[in-house]
Amino acid sequence: YLDTGAKGITGREGLKTIAFEVCEQLGILEGATHNKWIAPDWYIQAVSGGIGPLGVIKGFRELKQMGLITTLPKLAVVQVSGCPAMSHPFQQGKERADKILAHTSIANLSTGDPGMAYEILREYCLETGGTMIDVSEEDAAKMQRHIAQTEGISMEPAASVAFAGFVKLMKTSIVKSDE
């Protein structure tokens, strides 16, 4: 098996099922009628090279095209500050991301060259009102401890980056309390 990353079909096709599951479950929770599913207001994910959200946004687009959802969610790409290969260029308004050298101990978030994934995710963020941010390893570790203490869940560091990103998005009012 040759993993071709963002260019690979199998990764995107497999990961789009996350969008299907999320929208189906939200439809059930909200009591949607007529086989309608519901898209979340935001989809937030810790990102390294971008294959995850590439697949998920593909799923959201397909659901909208089929008429199962009426809106596309905003996307928040969250990166660790030691490898902001997408978040910094996005915040600087750049159309392309340059290669960077990662300085993070969170190995699965250390892709310093997002390539074409950045351009696709950037376009989706601009289209939907999404964003790209980064959080420190310290904030991620605090979130990891907080979730362990309050929920009894031991999460791996990349997941804690996503949660720390969510908190940052809420504190800065990028994600509103009613979303």
JSON list of C-alpha atoms in Angstrom, two decimals:
[
{"chain": "A", "resi": 1, "resn": "TYR", "atom": "CA", "xyz": [0.00, 0.00, 0.00]},
{"chain": "A", "resi": 2, "resn": "LEU", "atom": "CA", "xyz": [1.37, 3.35, -1.03]},
{"chain": "A", "resi": 3, "resn": "ASP", "atom": "CA", "xyz": [0.10, 6.21, 1.11]},
{"chain": "A", "resi": 4, "resn": "THR", "atom": "CA", "xyz": [-0.13, 9.25, -1.12]},
{"chain": "A", "resi": 5, "resn": "GLY", "atom": "CA", "xyz": [-1.48, 11.53, 1.60]},
{"chain": "A", "resi": 6, "resn": "ALA", "atom": "CA", "xyz": [-3.71, 14.36, 0.44]},
{"chain": "A", "resi": 7, "resn": "LYS", "atom": "CA", "xyz": [-3.54, 13.10, -3.15]},
{"chain": "A", "resi": 8, "resn": "GLY", "atom": "CA", "xyz": [-4.80, 9.65, -2.17]},
{"chain": "A", "resi": 9, "resn": "ILE", "atom": "CA", "xyz": [-8.36, 8.65, -2.90]},
{"chain": "A", "resi": 10, "resn": "THR", "atom": "CA", "xyz": [-8.69, 5.98, -0.22]},
{"chain": "A", "resi": 11, "resn": "GLY", "atom": "CA", "xyz": [-7.92, 8.31, 2.67]},
{"chain": "A", "resi": 12, "resn": "ARG", "atom": "CA", "xyz": [-10.40, 10.97, 1.60]},
{"chain": "A", "resi": 13, "resn": "GLU", "atom": "CA", "xyz": [-13.11, 8.43, 0.79]},
{"chain": "A", "resi": 14, "resn": "GLY", "atom": "CA", "xyz": [-12.71, 6.68, 4.13]},
{"chain": "A", "resi": 15, "resn": "LEU", "atom": "CA", "xyz": [-12.57, 9.86, 6.17]},
{"chain": "A", "resi": 16, "resn": "LYS", "atom": "CA", "xyz": [-15.65, 11.38, 4.55]},
{"chain": "A", "resi": 17, "resn": "THR", "atom": "CA", "xyz": [-17.71, 8.86, 6.52]},
{"chain": "A", "resi": 18, "resn": "ILE", "atom": "CA", "xyz": [-16.99, 10.98, 9.62]},
{"chain": "A", "resi": 19, "resn": "ALA", "atom": "CA", "xyz": [-19.16, 13.72, 8.09]},
{"chain": "A", "resi": 20, "resn": "PHE", "atom": "CA", "xyz": [-21.89, 11.17, 7.32]},
{"chain": "A", "resi": 21, "resn": "GLU", "atom": "CA", "xyz": [-21.91, 9.89, 10.90]},
{"chain": "A", "resi": 22, "resn": "VAL", "atom": "CA", "xyz": [-21.86, 13.34, 12.49]},
{"chain": "A", "resi": 23, "resn": "CYS", "atom": "CA", "xyz": [-24.73, 14.68, 10.36]},
{"chain": "A", "resi": 24, "resn": "GLU", "atom": "CA", "xyz": [-26.84, 11.55, 10.75]},
{"chain": "A", "resi": 25, "resn": "GLN", "atom": "CA", "xyz": [-26.43, 11.59, 14.53]},
{"chain": "A", "resi": 26, "resn": "LEU", "atom": "CA", "xyz": [-27.19, 15.32, 14.80]},
{"chain": "A", "resi": 27, "resn": "GLY", "atom": "CA", "xyz": [-30.34, 14.73, 12.76]},
{"chain": "A", "resi": 28, "resn": "ILE", "atom": "CA", "xyz": [-31.43, 12.02, 15.19]},
{"chain": "A", "resi": 29, "resn": "LEU", "atom": "CA", "xyz": [-30.63, 14.17, 18.24]},
{"chain": "A", "resi": 30, "resn": "GLU", "atom": "CA", "xyz": [-32.53, 17.14, 16.84]},
{"chain": "A", "resi": 31, "resn": "GLY", "atom": "CA", "xyz": [-35.49, 15.04, 15.70]},
{"chain": "A", "resi": 32, "resn": "ALA", "atom": "CA", "xyz": [-35.11, 15.98, 12.04]},
{"chain": "A", "resi": 33, "resn": "THR", "atom": "CA", "xyz": [-37.91, 14.86, 9.75]},
{"chain": "A", "resi": 34, "resn": "HIS", "atom": "CA", "xyz": [-38.11, 13.68, 6.16]},
{"chain": "A", "resi": 35, "resn": "ASN", "atom": "CA", "xyz": [-34.74, 11.91, 6.31]},
{"chain": "A", "resi": 36, "resn": "LYS", "atom": "CA", "xyz": [-32.90, 15.22, 6.71]},
{"chain": "A", "resi": 37, "resn": "TRP", "atom": "CA", "xyz": [-29.60, 15.20, 8.47]},
{"chain": "A", "resi": 38, "resn": "ILE", "atom": "CA", "xyz": [-28.11, 18.21, 10.21]},
{"chain": "A", "resi": 39, "resn": "ALA", "atom": "CA", "xyz": [-24.63, 19.63, 9.71]},
{"chain": "A", "resi": 40, "resn": "PRO", "atom": "CA", "xyz": [-22.81, 21.00, 12.75]},
{"chain": "A", "resi": 41, "resn": "ASP", "atom": "CA", "xyz": [-22.12, 24.74, 12.84]},
{"chain": "A", "resi": 42, "resn": "TRP", "atom": "CA", "xyz": [-18.39, 23.99, 13.11]},
{"chain": "A", "resi": 43, "resn": "TYR", "atom": "CA", "xyz": [-16.12, 21.05, 12.42]},
{"chain": "A", "resi": 44, "resn": "ILE", "atom": "CA", "xyz": [-12.94, 21.41, 14.52]},
{"chain": "A", "resi": 45, "resn": "GLN", "atom": "CA", "xyz": [-9.92, 19.17, 14.01]},
{"chain": "A", "resi": 46, "resn": "ALA", "atom": "CA", "xyz": [-6.28, 19.08, 15.01]},
{"chain": "A", "resi": 47, "resn": "VAL", "atom": "CA", "xyz": [-4.34, 18.95, 11.76]},
{"chain": "A", "resi": 48, "resn": "SER", "atom": "CA", "xyz": [-0.89, 18.02, 10.57]},
{"chain": "A", "resi": 49, "resn": "GLY", "atom": "CA", "xyz": [-0.82, 17.41, 6.81]},
{"chain": "A", "resi": 50, "resn": "GLY", "atom": "CA", "xyz": [-4.55, 17.86, 6.30]},
{"chain": "A", "resi": 51, "resn": "ILE", "atom": "CA", "xyz": [-5.83, 14.49, 5.02]},
{"chain": "A", "resi": 52, "resn": "GLY", "atom": "CA", "xyz": [-8.40, 14.24, 7.84]},
{"chain": "A", "resi": 53, "resn": "PRO", "atom": "CA", "xyz": [-10.34, 17.43, 7.14]},
{"chain": "A", "resi": 54, "resn": "LEU", "atom": "CA", "xyz": [-9.91, 16.95, 3.38]},
{"chain": "A", "resi": 55, "resn": "GLY", "atom": "CA", "xyz": [-11.93, 13.75, 3.65]},
{"chain": "A", "resi": 56, "resn": "VAL", "atom": "CA", "xyz": [-14.45, 15.18, 6.09]},
{"chain": "A", "resi": 57, "resn": "ILE", "atom": "CA", "xyz": [-15.21, 18.29, 4.01]},
{"chain": "A", "resi": 58, "resn": "LYS", "atom": "CA", "xyz": [-15.62, 16.01, 0.99]},
{"chain": "A", "resi": 59, "resn": "GLY", "atom": "CA", "xyz": [-18.28, 14.20, 2.96]},
{"chain": "A", "resi": 60, "resn": "PHE", "atom": "CA", "xyz": [-20.04, 17.42, 3.94]},
{"chain": "A", "resi": 61, "resn": "ARG", "atom": "CA", "xyz": [-20.04, 18.60, 0.31]},
{"chain": "A", "resi": 62, "resn": "GLU", "atom": "CA", "xyz": [-21.50, 15.30, -0.88]},
{"chain": "A", "resi": 63, "resn": "LEU", "atom": "CA", "xyz": [-24.24, 15.40, 1.77]},
{"chain": "A", "resi": 64, "resn": "LYS", "atom": "CA", "xyz": [-25.18, 18.93, 0.70]},
{"chain": "A", "resi": 65, "resn": "GLN", "atom": "CA", "xyz": [-25.17, 17.94, -2.97]},
{"chain": "A", "resi": 66, "resn": "MET", "atom": "CA", "xyz": [-27.52, 15.02, -2.16]},
{"chain": "A", "resi": 67, "resn": "GLY", "atom": "CA", "xyz": [-29.82, 17.38, -0.25]},
{"chain": "A", "resi": 68, "resn": "LEU", "atom": "CA", "xyz": [-29.34, 15.62, 3.08]},
{"chain": "A", "resi": 69, "resn": "ILE", "atom": "CA", "xyz": [-27.95, 18.79, 4.72]},
{"chain": "A", "resi": 70, "resn": "THR", "atom": "CA", "xyz": [-28.71, 22.39, 3.87]},
{"chain": "A", "resi": 71, "resn": "THR", "atom": "CA", "xyz": [-25.51, 24.12, 5.00]},
{"chain": "A", "resi": 72, "resn": "LEU", "atom": "CA", "xyz": [-21.82, 23.40, 5.12]},
{"chain": "A", "resi": 73, "resn": "PRO", "atom": "CA", "xyz": [-20.16, 23.70, 8.52]},
{"chain": "A", "resi": 74, "resn": "LYS", "atom": "CA", "xyz": [-17.35, 26.12, 9.16]},
{"chain": "A", "resi": 75, "resn": "LEU", "atom": "CA", "xyz": [-13.97, 24.43, 9.49]},
{"chain": "A", "resi": 76, "resn": "ALA", "atom": "CA", "xyz": [-11.44, 25.16, 12.21]},
{"chain": "A", "resi": 77, "resn": "VAL", "atom": "CA", "xyz": [-8.01, 23.73, 11.50]},
{"chain": "A", "resi": 78, "resn": "VAL", "atom": "CA", "xyz": [-6.08, 23.63, 14.77]},
{"chain": "A", "resi": 79, "resn": "GLN", "atom": "CA", "xyz": [-2.33, 23.16, 14.76]},
{"chain": "A", "resi": 80, "resn": "VAL", "atom": "CA", "xyz": [0.26, 22.99, 17.48]},
{"chain": "A", "resi": 81, "resn": "SER", "atom": "CA", "xyz": [2.33, 26.19, 17.75]},
{"chain": "A", "resi": 82, "resn": "GLY", "atom": "CA", "xyz": [5.52, 24.24, 17.14]},
{"chain": "A", "resi": 83, "resn": "CYS", "atom": "CA", "xyz": [4.32, 23.35, 13.63]},
{"chain": "A", "resi": 84, "resn": "PRO", "atom": "CA", "xyz": [1.96, 26.04, 12.32]},
{"chain": "A", "resi": 85, "resn": "ALA", "atom": "CA", "xyz": [2.46, 25.10, 8.65]},
{"chain": "A", "resi": 86, "resn": "MET", "atom": "CA", "xyz": [-1.13, 26.06, 7.77]},
{"chain": "A", "resi": 87, "resn": "SER", "atom": "CA", "xyz": [-2.29, 28.38, 10.55]},
{"chain": "A", "resi": 88, "resn": "HIS", "atom": "CA", "xyz": [0.41, 31.02, 10.08]},
{"chain": "A", "resi": 89, "resn": "PRO", "atom": "CA", "xyz": [0.06, 31.33, 6.29]},
{"chain": "A", "resi": 90, "resn": "PHE", "atom": "CA", "xyz": [-3.73, 31.48, 6.69]},
{"chain": "A", "resi": 91, "resn": "GLN", "atom": "CA", "xyz": [-3.51, 34.24, 9.28]},
{"chain": "A", "resi": 92, "resn": "GLN", "atom": "CA", "xyz": [-1.08, 36.08, 6.99]},
{"chain": "A", "resi": 93, "resn": "GLY", "atom": "CA", "xyz": [-3.48, 35.80, 4.04]},
{"chain": "A", "resi": 94, "resn": "LYS", "atom": "CA", "xyz": [-1.13, 33.64, 1.96]},
{"chain": "A", "resi": 95, "resn": "GLU", "atom": "CA", "xyz": [-2.50, 31.51, -0.86]},
{"chain": "A", "resi": 96, "resn": "ARG", "atom": "CA", "xyz": [0.25, 28.90, -0.48]},
{"chain": "A", "resi": 97, "resn": "ALA", "atom": "CA", "xyz": [2.05, 27.46, 2.52]},
{"chain": "A", "resi": 98, "resn": "ASP", "atom": "CA", "xyz": [5.81, 27.21, 2.58]},
{"chain": "A", "resi": 99, "resn": "LYS", "atom": "CA", "xyz": [7.64, 24.25, 4.08]},
{"chain": "A", "resi": 100, "resn": "ILE", "atom": "CA", "xyz": [8.64, 24.74, 7.69]},
{"chain": "A", "resi": 101, "resn": "LEU", "atom": "CA", "xyz": [10.70, 22.80, 10.19]},
{"chain": "A", "resi": 102, "resn": "ALA", "atom": "CA", "xyz": [8.54, 21.38, 12.98]},
{"chain": "A", "resi": 103, "resn": "HIS", "atom": "CA", "xyz": [9.47, 22.02, 16.61]},
{"chain": "A", "resi": 104, "resn": "THR", "atom": "CA", "xyz": [6.96, 19.96, 18.53]},
{"chain": "A", "resi": 105, "resn": "SER", "atom": "CA", "xyz": [6.97, 16.83, 20.64]},
{"chain": "A", "resi": 106, "resn": "ILE", "atom": "CA", "xyz": [3.54, 15.88, 19.25]},
{"chain": "A", "resi": 107, "resn": "ALA", "atom": "CA", "xyz": [4.86, 13.73, 16.43]},
{"chain": "A", "resi": 108, "resn": "ASN", "atom": "CA", "xyz": [1.57, 13.11, 14.64]},
{"chain": "A", "resi": 109, "resn": "LEU", "atom": "CA", "xyz": [1.11, 16.87, 14.24]},
{"chain": "A", "resi": 110, "resn": "SER", "atom": "CA", "xyz": [4.55, 17.59, 12.84]},
{"chain": "A", "resi": 111, "resn": "THR", "atom": "CA", "xyz": [4.02, 17.72, 9.07]},
{"chain": "A", "resi": 112, "resn": "GLY", "atom": "CA", "xyz": [5.90, 20.82, 8.01]},
{"chain": "A", "resi": 113, "resn": "ASP", "atom": "CA", "xyz": [4.84, 20.67, 4.36]},
{"chain": "A", "resi": 114, "resn": "PRO", "atom": "CA", "xyz": [1.06, 20.57, 3.90]},
{"chain": "A", "resi": 115, "resn": "GLY", "atom": "CA", "xyz": [1.33, 21.02, 0.13]},
{"chain": "A", "resi": 116, "resn": "MET", "atom": "CA", "xyz": [-1.94, 21.10, -1.78]},
{"chain": "A", "resi": 117, "resn": "ALA", "atom": "CA", "xyz": [-3.98, 20.30, 1.34]},
{"chain": "A", "resi": 118, "resn": "TYR", "atom": "CA", "xyz": [-3.44, 23.85, 2.60]},
{"chain": "A", "resi": 119, "resn": "GLU", "atom": "CA", "xyz": [-4.84, 25.39, -0.56]},
{"chain": "A", "resi": 120, "resn": "ILE", "atom": "CA", "xyz": [-7.97, 23.21, -0.50]},
{"chain": "A", "resi": 121, "resn": "LEU", "atom": "CA", "xyz": [-8.59, 23.73, 3.23]},
{"chain": "A", "resi": 122, "resn": "ARG", "atom": "CA", "xyz": [-7.90, 27.47, 2.92]},
{"chain": "A", "resi": 123, "resn": "GLU", "atom": "CA", "xyz": [-10.48, 27.78, 0.16]},
{"chain": "A", "resi": 124, "resn": "TYR", "atom": "CA", "xyz": [-13.05, 25.87, 2.23]},
{"chain": "A", "resi": 125, "resn": "CYS", "atom": "CA", "xyz": [-12.37, 28.04, 5.29]},
{"chain": "A", "resi": 126, "resn": "LEU", "atom": "CA", "xyz": [-12.77, 31.21, 3.24]},
{"chain": "A", "resi": 127, "resn": "GLU", "atom": "CA", "xyz": [-15.97, 29.87, 1.64]},
{"chain": "A", "resi": 128, "resn": "THR", "atom": "CA", "xyz": [-17.62, 28.90, 4.93]},
{"chain": "A", "resi": 129, "resn": "GLY", "atom": "CA", "xyz": [-16.22, 31.48, 7.37]},
{"chain": "A", "resi": 130, "resn": "GLY", "atom": "CA", "xyz": [-13.85, 29.01, 8.99]},
{"chain": "A", "resi": 131, "resn": "THR", "atom": "CA", "xyz": [-10.35, 29.61, 10.28]},
{"chain": "A", "resi": 132, "resn": "MET", "atom": "CA", "xyz": [-6.94, 28.14, 11.02]},
{"chain": "A", "resi": 133, "resn": "ILE", "atom": "CA", "xyz": [-5.34, 28.66, 14.42]},
{"chain": "A", "resi": 134, "resn": "ASP", "atom": "CA", "xyz": [-2.59, 27.21, 16.55]},
{"chain": "A", "resi": 135, "resn": "VAL", "atom": "CA", "xyz": [-2.30, 26.44, 20.25]},
{"chain": "A", "resi": 136, "resn": "SER", "atom": "CA", "xyz": [0.69, 25.81, 22.47]},
{"chain": "A", "resi": 137, "resn": "GLU", "atom": "CA", "xyz": [1.75, 22.38, 23.67]},
{"chain": "A", "resi": 138, "resn": "GLU", "atom": "CA", "xyz": [1.25, 23.73, 27.19]},
{"chain": "A", "resi": 139, "resn": "ASP", "atom": "CA", "xyz": [-2.40, 24.59, 26.50]},
{"chain": "A", "resi": 140, "resn": "ALA", "atom": "CA", "xyz": [-2.90, 21.18, 24.93]},
{"chain": "A", "resi": 141, "resn": "ALA", "atom": "CA", "xyz": [-1.37, 19.46, 27.97]},
{"chain": "A", "resi": 142, "resn": "LYS", "atom": "CA", "xyz": [-3.61, 21.50, 30.30]},
{"chain": "A", "resi": 143, "resn": "MET", "atom": "CA", "xyz": [-6.63, 20.43, 28.28]},
{"chain": "A", "resi": 144, "resn": "GLN", "atom": "CA", "xyz": [-5.48, 16.82, 28.36]},
{"chain": "A", "resi": 145, "resn": "ARG", "atom": "CA", "xyz": [-5.32, 16.97, 32.17]},
{"chain": "A", "resi": 146, "resn": "HIS", "atom": "CA", "xyz": [-8.65, 18.80, 32.40]},
{"chain": "A", "resi": 147, "resn": "ILE", "atom": "CA", "xyz": [-10.49, 16.19, 30.32]},
{"chain": "A", "resi": 148, "resn": "ALA", "atom": "CA", "xyz": [-8.88, 13.38, 32.34]},
{"chain": "A", "resi": 149, "resn": "GLN", "atom": "CA", "xyz": [-9.92, 14.99, 35.63]},
{"chain": "A", "resi": 150, "resn": "THR", "atom": "CA", "xyz": [-13.44, 16.01, 34.65]},
{"chain": "A", "resi": 151, "resn": "GLU", "atom": "CA", "xyz": [-14.47, 13.25, 32.25]},
{"chain": "A", "resi": 152, "resn": "GLY", "atom": "CA", "xyz": [-12.17, 10.37, 33.19]},
{"chain": "A", "resi": 153, "resn": "ILE", "atom": "CA", "xyz": [-10.96, 10.15, 29.60]},
{"chain": "A", "resi": 154, "resn": "SER", "atom": "CA", "xyz": [-7.29, 9.79, 28.74]},
{"chain": "A", "resi": 155, "resn": "MET", "atom": "CA", "xyz": [-6.81, 11.38, 25.35]},
{"chain": "A", "resi": 156, "resn": "GLU", "atom": "CA", "xyz": [-3.77, 11.45, 23.16]},
{"chain": "A", "resi": 157, "resn": "PRO", "atom": "CA", "xyz": [-1.97, 14.78, 22.62]},
{"chain": "A", "resi": 158, "resn": "ALA", "atom": "CA", "xyz": [-3.36, 15.58, 19.14]},
{"chain": "A", "resi": 159, "resn": "ALA", "atom": "CA", "xyz": [-6.93, 15.27, 20.42]},
{"chain": "A", "resi": 160, "resn": "SER", "atom": "CA", "xyz": [-6.09, 17.64, 23.25]},
{"chain": "A", "resi": 161, "resn": "VAL", "atom": "CA", "xyz": [-4.84, 20.14, 20.65]},
{"chain": "A", "resi": 162, "resn": "ALA", "atom": "CA", "xyz": [-8.31, 20.11, 19.07]},
{"chain": "A", "resi": 163, "resn": "PHE", "atom": "CA", "xyz": [-9.97, 20.67, 22.45]},
{"chain": "A", "resi": 164, "resn": "ALA", "atom": "CA", "xyz": [-7.54, 23.47, 23.33]},
{"chain": "A", "resi": 165, "resn": "GLY", "atom": "CA", "xyz": [-8.31, 25.01, 19.94]},
{"chain": "A", "resi": 166, "resn": "PHE", "atom": "CA", "xyz": [-12.04, 24.84, 20.67]},
{"chain": "A", "resi": 167, "resn": "VAL", "atom": "CA", "xyz": [-11.52, 26.67, 23.97]},
{"chain": "A", "resi": 168, "resn": "LYS", "atom": "CA", "xyz": [-9.41, 29.33, 22.22]},
{"chain": "A", "resi": 169, "resn": "LEU", "atom": "CA", "xyz": [-12.07, 29.76, 19.53]},
{"chain": "A", "resi": 170, "resn": "MET", "atom": "CA", "xyz": [-14.74, 30.22, 22.21]},
{"chain": "A", "resi": 171, "resn": "LYS", "atom": "CA", "xyz": [-12.65, 32.65, 24.29]},
{"chain": "A", "resi": 172, "resn": "THR", "atom": "CA", "xyz": [-11.96, 34.79, 21.23]},
{"chain": "A", "resi": 173, "resn": "SER", "atom": "CA", "xyz": [-15.64, 34.63, 20.16]},
{"chain": "A", "resi": 174, "resn": "ILE", "atom": "CA", "xyz": [-14.78, 33.10, 16.80]},
{"chain": "A", "resi": 175, "resn": "VAL", "atom": "CA", "xyz": [-17.13, 30.28, 17.77]},
{"chain": "A", "resi": 176, "resn": "LYS", "atom": "CA", "xyz": [-20.22, 31.87, 19.26]},
{"chain": "A", "resi": 177, "resn": "SER", "atom": "CA", "xyz": [-21.99, 30.41, 22.30]},
{"chain": "A", "resi": 178, "resn": "ASP", "atom": "CA", "xyz": [-25.06, 29.52, 20.19]},
{"chain": "A", "resi": 179, "resn": "GLU", "atom": "CA", "xyz": [-23.05, 27.58, 17.59]}
]
